[in-house]
Amino acid sequence: MLALAGGVYDDVLAHAREDVPREACGILVGTTDGDAATATVAHRVRNVADAPNVAYEIDPTEQLRVFETAADHDREVVGFYHSHPAGPAAMSDRDRETAAWPGYRYLLVSLAGRPPFVGAWMWTGDDFEREAVTVQN
């Protein structure tokens, strides 16, 4: 399960809306407890994909910085997020081909419907498994 603490949901949704027509992407930092993770901060990162309107690729320099900053503050990276500005509320074939972090959660925001869809998956190394996502106040 992935819990989004405080304003994380609002931050991710705002980022997705601001980056239209590009896919927004970022890194979720927080804590884990067994099979559950709580994201306490959403770090926006630059999408360096060749076709950013239909794909995302996290800037590796920014990714390293977020991992180091999280560790410095006794937190950990619990997952990643990206948006589908007009695409489906499901992980795409490209998302499956480029997923690289088994055991991490991937949060997806689809702006194609009203209200926007937000879902979470765990990357197993072979495929995505759907996870529950909750928003905490």
CSV table of C-alpha atoms in Angstrom, one decimal:
chain,number,residue,atom,x,y,z
A,1,MET,CA,0.0,0.0,0.0
A,2,LEU,CA,1.1,3.6,-0.7
A,3,ALA,CA,-0.1,6.4,1.5
A,4,LEU,CA,0.3,10.0,0.3
A,5,ALA,CA,0.8,12.2,3.4
A,6,GLY,CA,-0.1,15.8,3.8
A,7,GLY,CA,0.0,17.8,0.5
A,8,VAL,CA,1.7,15.1,-1.6
A,9,TYR,CA,-1.4,14.3,-3.6
A,10,ASP,CA,-2.0,18.0,-4.3
A,11,ASP,CA,1.7,18.6,-5.2
A,12,VAL,CA,1.7,15.7,-7.7
A,13,LEU,CA,-1.6,16.7,-9.2
A,14,ALA,CA,-0.5,20.3,-9.6
A,15,HIS,CA,2.8,19.2,-11.2
A,16,ALA,CA,0.9,17.0,-13.7
A,17,ARG,CA,-1.4,19.9,-14.6
A,18,GLU,CA,1.4,22.4,-14.9
A,19,ASP,CA,3.4,20.2,-17.3
A,20,VAL,CA,0.7,19.6,-19.8
A,21,PRO,CA,1.2,18.6,-22.7
A,22,ARG,CA,4.4,17.0,-21.3
A,23,GLU,CA,4.4,14.0,-19.0
A,24,ALA,CA,5.4,15.2,-15.5
A,25,CYS,CA,7.7,13.0,-13.4
A,26,GLY,CA,9.1,13.0,-9.9
A,27,ILE,CA,10.3,11.0,-7.0
A,28,LEU,CA,8.4,10.1,-3.8
A,29,VAL,CA,10.3,10.2,-0.6
A,30,GLY,CA,9.2,9.0,2.8
A,31,THR,CA,9.2,5.9,5.0
A,32,THR,CA,8.4,2.2,4.7
A,33,ASP,CA,7.0,-0.1,7.3
A,34,GLY,CA,6.8,-3.7,6.0
A,35,ASP,CA,4.7,-3.8,2.9
A,36,ALA,CA,3.4,-0.2,3.4
A,37,ALA,CA,5.1,3.0,2.3
A,38,THR,CA,4.2,6.6,3.1
A,39,ALA,CA,5.3,9.4,0.8
A,40,THR,CA,5.9,12.6,2.7
A,41,VAL,CA,7.5,14.6,-0.1
A,42,ALA,CA,7.1,14.6,-3.9
A,43,HIS,CA,10.3,15.9,-5.6
A,44,ARG,CA,9.7,17.3,-9.0
A,45,VAL,CA,12.4,16.3,-11.5
A,46,ARG,CA,13.1,17.1,-15.1
A,47,ASN,CA,11.7,14.9,-17.8
A,48,VAL,CA,14.6,14.3,-20.2
A,49,ALA,CA,12.7,11.8,-22.5
A,50,ASP,CA,13.2,12.3,-26.3
A,51,ALA,CA,9.4,12.5,-26.7
A,52,PRO,CA,8.3,14.0,-23.4
A,53,ASN,CA,4.7,14.4,-24.5
A,54,VAL,CA,4.3,10.6,-24.6
A,55,ALA,CA,7.0,9.3,-22.3
A,56,TYR,CA,9.1,10.2,-19.3
A,57,GLU,CA,12.7,9.7,-18.3
A,58,ILE,CA,13.9,11.0,-14.9
A,59,ASP,CA,17.1,13.2,-15.2
A,60,PRO,CA,19.7,10.9,-13.6
A,61,THR,CA,21.6,13.7,-12.0
A,62,GLU,CA,18.5,14.9,-10.2
A,63,GLN,CA,17.6,11.3,-9.3
A,64,LEU,CA,20.9,10.9,-7.6
A,65,ARG,CA,20.5,14.2,-5.7
A,66,VAL,CA,17.1,13.1,-4.4
A,67,PHE,CA,18.4,9.7,-3.2
A,68,GLU,CA,21.3,11.4,-1.4
A,69,THR,CA,19.1,14.1,0.1
A,70,ALA,CA,16.6,11.5,1.3
A,71,ALA,CA,19.3,9.5,3.0
A,72,ASP,CA,20.8,12.7,4.6
A,73,HIS,CA,17.4,13.3,6.3
A,74,ASP,CA,16.8,9.7,7.4
A,75,ARG,CA,14.2,9.1,4.7
A,76,GLU,CA,14.2,6.9,1.7
A,77,VAL,CA,12.9,6.9,-1.9
A,78,VAL,CA,9.6,5.0,-1.8
A,79,GLY,CA,8.7,5.4,-5.4
A,80,PHE,CA,8.3,7.4,-8.6
A,81,TYR,CA,5.5,9.3,-10.2
A,82,HIS,CA,4.6,10.4,-13.7
A,83,SER,CA,1.5,11.6,-15.6
A,84,HIS,CA,-0.4,10.7,-18.7
A,85,PRO,CA,-1.8,14.1,-19.8
A,86,ALA,CA,-4.3,12.6,-22.2
A,87,GLY,CA,-3.4,9.0,-22.0
A,88,PRO,CA,-5.1,6.1,-20.2
A,89,ALA,CA,-5.3,5.5,-16.5
A,90,ALA,CA,-3.0,2.5,-16.8
A,91,MET,CA,0.7,1.8,-17.2
A,92,SER,CA,1.7,1.8,-20.8
A,93,ASP,CA,3.8,-0.7,-22.7
A,94,ARG,CA,6.6,2.0,-22.7
A,95,ASP,CA,6.2,2.3,-18.9
A,96,ARG,CA,6.7,-1.5,-18.6
A,97,GLU,CA,9.7,-1.4,-21.0
A,98,THR,CA,11.5,1.4,-19.0
A,99,ALA,CA,10.7,0.4,-15.4
A,100,ALA,CA,14.0,-0.1,-13.7
A,101,TRP,CA,13.4,-0.3,-9.9
A,102,PRO,CA,11.9,-3.6,-8.7
A,103,GLY,CA,10.3,-3.2,-5.2
A,104,TYR,CA,9.5,0.4,-5.7
A,105,ARG,CA,6.1,2.0,-6.2
A,106,TYR,CA,5.1,3.8,-9.3
A,107,LEU,CA,2.3,6.4,-9.0
A,108,LEU,CA,0.4,7.4,-12.1
A,109,VAL,CA,-1.8,10.4,-12.6
A,110,SER,CA,-4.0,10.4,-15.7
A,111,LEU,CA,-5.6,13.7,-16.6
A,112,ALA,CA,-7.8,12.2,-19.3
A,113,GLY,CA,-10.9,11.9,-17.1
A,114,ARG,CA,-12.7,14.0,-14.6
A,115,PRO,CA,-11.8,13.8,-11.8
A,116,PRO,CA,-8.2,12.8,-12.6
A,117,PHE,CA,-7.2,9.2,-11.9
A,118,VAL,CA,-4.4,8.4,-9.4
A,119,GLY,CA,-3.2,4.9,-9.1
A,120,ALA,CA,-0.2,3.0,-7.7
A,121,TRP,CA,1.6,-0.1,-8.8
A,122,MET,CA,4.6,-2.0,-7.6
A,123,TRP,CA,7.2,-3.0,-10.2
A,124,THR,CA,8.2,-6.6,-9.7
A,125,GLY,CA,10.9,-6.7,-12.2
A,126,ASP,CA,8.6,-8.4,-14.7
A,127,ASP,CA,5.4,-6.5,-14.5
A,128,PHE,CA,3.4,-4.0,-12.5
A,129,GLU,CA,1.2,-5.2,-9.7
A,130,ARG,CA,-1.7,-2.9,-8.7
A,131,GLU,CA,-1.5,-1.4,-5.1
A,132,ALA,CA,-3.9,0.5,-3.0
A,133,VAL,CA,-3.2,4.2,-2.7
A,134,THR,CA,-4.6,6.4,0.1
A,135,VAL,CA,-4.5,10.1,0.7
A,136,GLN,CA,-3.9,11.3,4.3
A,137,ASN,CA,-4.7,14.7,5.6
